[in-house]
Amino acid sequence: MKTNSFKARLQARQQQIGIWSMLASSNVLEVLTQSSYDWVLIDSEHAPNDVPMVLEQLRTVAQSDMPALVRPAVNDTIIIKRMLDIGAQTLVIPMVDSTDDARRAVAAMRYPPLGIRGVSAGTRANRYGRDTDYFAQVNSETCLVVQIESAAGLANIEAIAAVDGVDALFVGPSDLAAALGYLGDNKHPDVQKQIHSARERCHAAGKPIGILMPDAALAAEYVRSGFDFVAITTDITLLRSGAEAALRNLAESTRQDA
């Protein structure tokens, strides 16, 4: 079975810098994976990705050495099973507010008797039956990341981190800001205080923690403060900022020529 390099670096406490893909495009993934990021996430919660589209993007990422994380749309047993079967090794599960939520995700990730994942002997995950060690190795090489993005999730961080099978936690800053009463303002000092508190509490519980932050100054702060894995931009952010920058550069150049 293929080694999960993202999980291995998490366990070694090696900080990893990632990029977030929301444009639902294999062409975009091909461009991103030719860069030097440590990981890329394929989003299907806030992006128009269904299972066949994620499959094609995983095939594109597999042409590189960059590990792919996948965020399913919801903490659902069937969706998790399908994402695992098409070859996703690391899943980021949104809206985990309690130990019950975390245990449900763990159960969906694991085969019986440890969980409830449905068994197929021939999927892309086990190279259509060619990886004869798949069932013996799968729990070691799959990785479960649960998202903390609500007041309840914050309150339950230590208990969620202690759930067997949860490999890492992840702060969703936008949803967390909304839950704290600051919709659209994840830079608010109260939100930032809770984000750093979440990092400290996760580390005290012995679990790594990640975050997504396209704001360059805040992303740098999170890297310096010790977040274990940080997505520093998204493909949408890069496309939007690049398009706007090209217009500004043209306007500045034409003013100088005049």
CSV table of C-alpha atoms in Angstrom, one decimal:
chain,number,residue,atom,x,y,z
A,1,MET,CA,0.0,0.0,0.0
A,2,LYS,CA,1.2,3.5,-0.8
A,3,THR,CA,2.7,5.3,2.1
A,4,ASN,CA,0.8,8.4,3.3
A,5,SER,CA,3.6,11.0,3.3
A,6,PHE,CA,1.4,13.7,4.8
A,7,LYS,CA,0.5,11.5,7.8
A,8,ALA,CA,4.2,10.5,8.2
A,9,ARG,CA,5.3,14.1,8.4
A,10,LEU,CA,2.4,14.9,10.8
A,11,GLN,CA,3.6,12.1,13.1
A,12,ALA,CA,7.2,13.4,12.8
A,13,ARG,CA,5.9,16.9,13.7
A,14,GLN,CA,7.3,18.3,10.5
A,15,GLN,CA,5.6,21.6,9.6
A,16,GLN,CA,3.8,21.4,6.2
A,17,ILE,CA,2.7,24.2,4.0
A,18,GLY,CA,-0.3,23.5,1.7
A,19,ILE,CA,-2.6,25.0,-0.9
A,20,TRP,CA,-6.4,24.7,-1.2
A,21,SER,CA,-8.1,23.8,-4.5
A,22,MET,CA,-11.8,24.8,-5.0
A,23,LEU,CA,-12.0,25.2,-8.8
A,24,ALA,CA,-12.9,21.6,-9.4
A,25,SER,CA,-10.4,21.3,-12.2
A,26,SER,CA,-7.8,18.6,-13.0
A,27,ASN,CA,-6.0,21.2,-15.1
A,28,VAL,CA,-5.7,23.5,-12.0
A,29,LEU,CA,-4.5,20.6,-9.9
A,30,GLU,CA,-1.8,19.8,-12.5
A,31,VAL,CA,-0.5,23.3,-12.3
A,32,LEU,CA,-0.6,23.4,-8.5
A,33,THR,CA,1.2,20.0,-8.1
A,34,GLN,CA,4.1,21.2,-10.2
A,35,SER,CA,4.9,23.7,-7.4
A,36,SER,CA,6.7,23.0,-4.2
A,37,TYR,CA,3.9,22.9,-1.7
A,38,ASP,CA,3.9,20.1,0.8
A,39,TRP,CA,0.2,19.1,0.2
A,40,VAL,CA,-2.9,20.1,-1.7
A,41,LEU,CA,-6.5,19.8,-0.5
A,42,ILE,CA,-9.3,19.0,-2.9
A,43,ASP,CA,-12.5,20.5,-1.5
A,44,SER,CA,-16.0,19.2,-2.0
A,45,GLU,CA,-17.7,21.0,0.8
A,46,HIS,CA,-17.5,24.5,-0.6
A,47,ALA,CA,-16.7,23.5,-4.2
A,48,PRO,CA,-18.8,21.9,-6.9
A,49,ASN,CA,-16.9,18.6,-6.7
A,50,ASP,CA,-18.7,15.2,-6.7
A,51,VAL,CA,-17.1,11.8,-6.3
A,52,PRO,CA,-16.2,11.2,-10.0
A,53,MET,CA,-14.7,14.7,-10.2
A,54,VAL,CA,-12.6,14.1,-7.1
A,55,LEU,CA,-11.4,10.8,-8.6
A,56,GLU,CA,-10.1,12.5,-11.8
A,57,GLN,CA,-8.3,15.2,-9.7
A,58,LEU,CA,-6.8,12.4,-7.5
A,59,ARG,CA,-5.5,10.8,-10.7
A,60,THR,CA,-3.9,14.1,-11.7
A,61,VAL,CA,-2.3,14.6,-8.3
A,62,ALA,CA,-0.9,11.1,-8.4
A,63,GLN,CA,1.3,12.1,-11.3
A,64,SER,CA,3.3,14.1,-8.7
A,65,ASP,CA,4.8,13.3,-5.3
A,66,MET,CA,2.5,15.8,-3.6
A,67,PRO,CA,0.0,14.2,-1.2
A,68,ALA,CA,-3.7,15.1,-1.7
A,69,LEU,CA,-6.1,15.7,1.2
A,70,VAL,CA,-9.8,15.6,0.4
A,71,ARG,CA,-12.6,17.4,2.3
A,72,PRO,CA,-15.9,15.6,1.9
A,73,ALA,CA,-19.1,17.8,1.9
A,74,VAL,CA,-20.3,16.3,5.2
A,75,ASN,CA,-19.5,13.8,8.0
A,76,ASP,CA,-21.4,11.0,6.2
A,77,THR,CA,-20.5,7.3,6.3
A,78,ILE,CA,-21.3,6.6,2.7
A,79,ILE,CA,-19.5,9.7,1.3
A,80,ILE,CA,-16.5,8.9,3.4
A,81,LYS,CA,-16.5,5.3,2.2
A,82,ARG,CA,-16.7,6.5,-1.4
A,83,MET,CA,-13.8,9.0,-1.0
A,84,LEU,CA,-11.6,6.3,0.6
A,85,ASP,CA,-12.5,3.8,-2.1
A,86,ILE,CA,-11.4,6.1,-4.9
A,87,GLY,CA,-8.0,6.5,-3.2
A,88,ALA,CA,-8.2,9.4,-0.9
A,89,GLN,CA,-5.8,8.6,2.0
A,90,THR,CA,-6.4,11.8,4.2
A,91,LEU,CA,-9.8,13.2,4.8
A,92,VAL,CA,-10.7,16.5,6.4
A,93,ILE,CA,-14.1,16.2,7.9
A,94,PRO,CA,-16.1,19.4,8.4
A,95,MET,CA,-18.2,20.5,11.4
A,96,VAL,CA,-17.0,18.1,14.1
A,97,ASP,CA,-18.5,19.5,17.2
A,98,SER,CA,-18.4,16.6,19.7
A,99,THR,CA,-16.9,13.3,20.5
A,100,ASP,CA,-19.9,11.6,18.9
A,101,ASP,CA,-19.2,13.4,15.6
A,102,ALA,CA,-15.5,12.4,15.9
A,103,ARG,CA,-16.3,8.7,16.6
A,104,ARG,CA,-18.7,8.6,13.7
A,105,ALA,CA,-16.0,9.8,11.4
A,106,VAL,CA,-13.5,7.3,12.8
A,107,ALA,CA,-16.0,4.4,12.4
A,108,ALA,CA,-16.6,5.4,8.8
A,109,MET,CA,-12.8,5.4,8.1
A,110,ARG,CA,-12.3,1.9,9.6
A,111,TYR,CA,-13.3,-1.6,8.5
A,112,PRO,CA,-15.0,-4.0,10.9
A,113,PRO,CA,-14.5,-4.9,13.7
A,114,LEU,CA,-13.0,-1.5,14.5
A,115,GLY,CA,-15.5,0.5,12.4
A,116,ILE,CA,-18.3,0.2,9.8
A,117,ARG,CA,-16.6,1.0,6.4
A,118,GLY,CA,-18.0,-1.3,3.7
A,119,VAL,CA,-15.6,-3.7,2.2
A,120,SER,CA,-14.7,-4.1,-1.4
A,121,ALA,CA,-11.8,-6.3,-2.6
A,122,GLY,CA,-11.2,-4.2,-5.8
A,123,THR,CA,-11.1,-0.4,-5.6
A,124,ARG,CA,-8.7,2.2,-6.7
A,125,ALA,CA,-7.6,2.5,-3.1
A,126,ASN,CA,-6.0,-1.0,-3.2
A,127,ARG,CA,-5.1,-0.8,-6.8
A,128,TYR,CA,-8.0,-2.9,-7.8
A,129,GLY,CA,-7.0,-5.8,-5.6
A,130,ARG,CA,-3.2,-5.7,-6.4
A,131,ASP,CA,-2.2,-4.3,-3.0
A,132,THR,CA,-2.6,-7.5,-1.1
A,133,ASP,CA,-1.5,-5.9,2.2
A,134,TYR,CA,-4.1,-3.2,1.9
A,135,PHE,CA,-6.4,-4.4,4.7
A,136,ALA,CA,-3.5,-5.0,7.0
A,137,GLN,CA,-2.0,-1.5,6.4
A,138,VAL,CA,-5.0,0.7,5.8
A,139,ASN,CA,-5.4,2.0,9.3
A,140,SER,CA,-1.8,3.0,9.4
A,141,GLU,CA,-1.9,4.8,6.1
A,142,THR,CA,-5.2,6.6,6.2
A,143,CYS,CA,-5.4,9.8,8.1
A,144,LEU,CA,-8.4,11.5,9.7
A,145,VAL,CA,-8.4,15.3,10.3
A,146,VAL,CA,-11.5,16.8,12.0
A,147,GLN,CA,-12.5,20.4,11.7
A,148,ILE,CA,-13.2,22.6,14.7
A,149,GLU,CA,-15.3,25.5,13.5
A,150,SER,CA,-18.0,26.1,16.2
A,151,ALA,CA,-18.4,27.1,19.8
A,152,ALA,CA,-19.2,23.6,20.7
A,153,GLY,CA,-16.2,22.3,18.8
A,154,LEU,CA,-14.0,24.7,20.7
A,155,ALA,CA,-15.5,23.7,24.0
A,156,ASN,CA,-14.8,20.0,23.2
A,157,ILE,CA,-11.3,20.2,21.7
A,158,GLU,CA,-9.6,18.1,24.3
A,159,ALA,CA,-12.3,15.4,24.2
A,160,ILE,CA,-12.3,15.3,20.4
A,161,ALA,CA,-8.5,15.2,20.3
A,162,ALA,CA,-8.5,12.2,22.6
A,163,VAL,CA,-10.8,10.1,20.4
A,164,ASP,CA,-8.9,7.1,19.1
A,165,GLY,CA,-8.5,7.4,15.4
A,166,VAL,CA,-8.4,11.2,15.2
A,167,ASP,CA,-5.0,12.0,13.8
A,168,ALA,CA,-5.2,15.8,13.7
A,169,LEU,CA,-7.5,18.7,14.1
A,170,PHE,CA,-8.1,21.7,11.8
A,171,VAL,CA,-9.5,25.2,12.6
A,172,GLY,CA,-12.1,26.5,10.1
A,173,PRO,CA,-11.5,30.3,10.7
A,174,SER,CA,-14.5,31.6,8.7
A,175,ASP,CA,-17.1,29.4,10.3
A,176,LEU,CA,-15.5,29.9,13.7
A,177,ALA,CA,-15.7,33.6,13.3
A,178,ALA,CA,-19.4,33.4,12.3
A,179,ALA,CA,-20.1,31.1,15.3
A,180,LEU,CA,-18.4,33.6,17.6
A,181,GLY,CA,-20.6,36.5,16.3
A,182,TYR,CA,-18.1,37.9,13.8
A,183,LEU,CA,-19.4,36.8,10.4
A,184,GLY,CA,-16.9,37.8,7.7
A,185,ASP,CA,-14.3,39.0,10.2
A,186,ASN,CA,-11.9,36.2,11.0
A,187,LYS,CA,-9.2,38.7,11.8
A,188,HIS,CA,-11.1,40.0,14.9
A,189,PRO,CA,-9.0,39.8,18.0
A,190,ASP,CA,-11.6,37.6,19.8
A,191,VAL,CA,-11.5,35.1,16.9
A,192,GLN,CA,-7.7,35.2,16.8
A,193,LYS,CA,-7.5,34.6,20.5
A,194,GLN,CA,-9.6,31.5,20.1
A,195,ILE,CA,-7.6,30.2,17.2
A,196,HIS,CA,-4.4,30.4,19.1
A,197,SER,CA,-6.0,28.9,22.1
A,198,ALA,CA,-7.1,26.0,20.0
A,199,ARG,CA,-3.5,25.5,18.8
A,200,GLU,CA,-2.2,25.5,22.4
A,201,ARG,CA,-4.9,23.1,23.6
A,202,CYS,CA,-4.4,20.7,20.8
A,203,HIS,CA,-0.7,20.6,21.3
A,204,ALA,CA,-1.3,20.1,25.0
A,205,ALA,CA,-3.5,17.1,24.1
A,206,GLY,CA,-0.7,15.7,21.9
A,207,LYS,CA,-2.4,16.2,18.6
A,208,PRO,CA,-1.2,18.3,15.6
A,209,ILE,CA,-3.4,21.1,14.3
A,210,GLY,CA,-3.8,22.9,11.0
A,211,ILE,CA,-5.5,25.9,9.5
A,212,LEU,CA,-6.4,27.6,6.2
A,213,MET,CA,-5.5,31.3,5.9
A,214,PRO,CA,-5.1,33.2,2.6
A,215,ASP,CA,-4.1,36.4,4.3
A,216,ALA,CA,-0.3,36.5,4.1
A,217,ALA,CA,0.4,38.2,7.4
A,218,LEU,CA,-1.9,35.9,9.4
A,219,ALA,CA,-0.6,32.8,7.6
A,220,ALA,CA,2.9,33.8,8.5
A,221,GLU,CA,1.9,34.3,12.1
A,222,TYR,CA,0.3,30.9,12.2
A,223,VAL,CA,3.4,29.3,10.7
A,224,ARG,CA,5.6,31.1,13.3
A,225,SER,CA,3.4,30.2,16.2
A,226,GLY,CA,3.6,26.5,15.4
A,227,PHE,CA,0.6,25.3,13.5
A,228,ASP,CA,1.6,22.0,12.1
A,229,PHE,CA,0.1,22.3,8.7
A,230,VAL,CA,-1.1,25.6,7.1
A,231,ALA,CA,-2.8,26.2,3.8
A,232,ILE,CA,-1.6,29.7,2.8
A,233,THR,CA,-3.8,30.3,-0.2
A,234,THR,CA,-6.5,28.9,-2.5
A,235,ASP,CA,-6.6,28.5,-6.3
A,236,ILE,CA,-9.5,31.0,-6.4
A,237,THR,CA,-7.5,33.5,-4.4
A,238,LEU,CA,-4.5,33.2,-6.7
A,239,LEU,CA,-6.7,33.5,-9.8
A,240,ARG,CA,-8.6,36.5,-8.5
A,241,SER,CA,-5.5,38.4,-7.2
A,242,GLY,CA,-3.6,37.6,-10.3
A,243,ALA,CA,-6.3,38.9,-12.6
A,244,GLU,CA,-6.7,42.1,-10.5
A,245,ALA,CA,-2.9,42.6,-10.3
A,246,ALA,CA,-2.6,42.4,-14.1
A,247,LEU,CA,-5.1,45.2,-14.5
A,248,ARG,CA,-3.3,47.3,-11.9
A,249,ASN,CA,0.0,46.7,-13.6
A,250,LEU,CA,-1.3,47.8,-16.9
A,251,ALA,CA,-2.9,50.9,-15.5
A,252,GLU,CA,0.4,51.9,-13.8
A,253,SER,CA,2.4,51.2,-16.9
A,254,THR,CA,0.2,53.3,-19.1
A,255,ARG,CA,0.3,56.2,-16.6
A,256,GLN,CA,4.1,56.0,-16.6
A,257,ASP,CA,4.2,56.0,-20.4
A,258,ALA,CA,2.0,59.1,-20.5
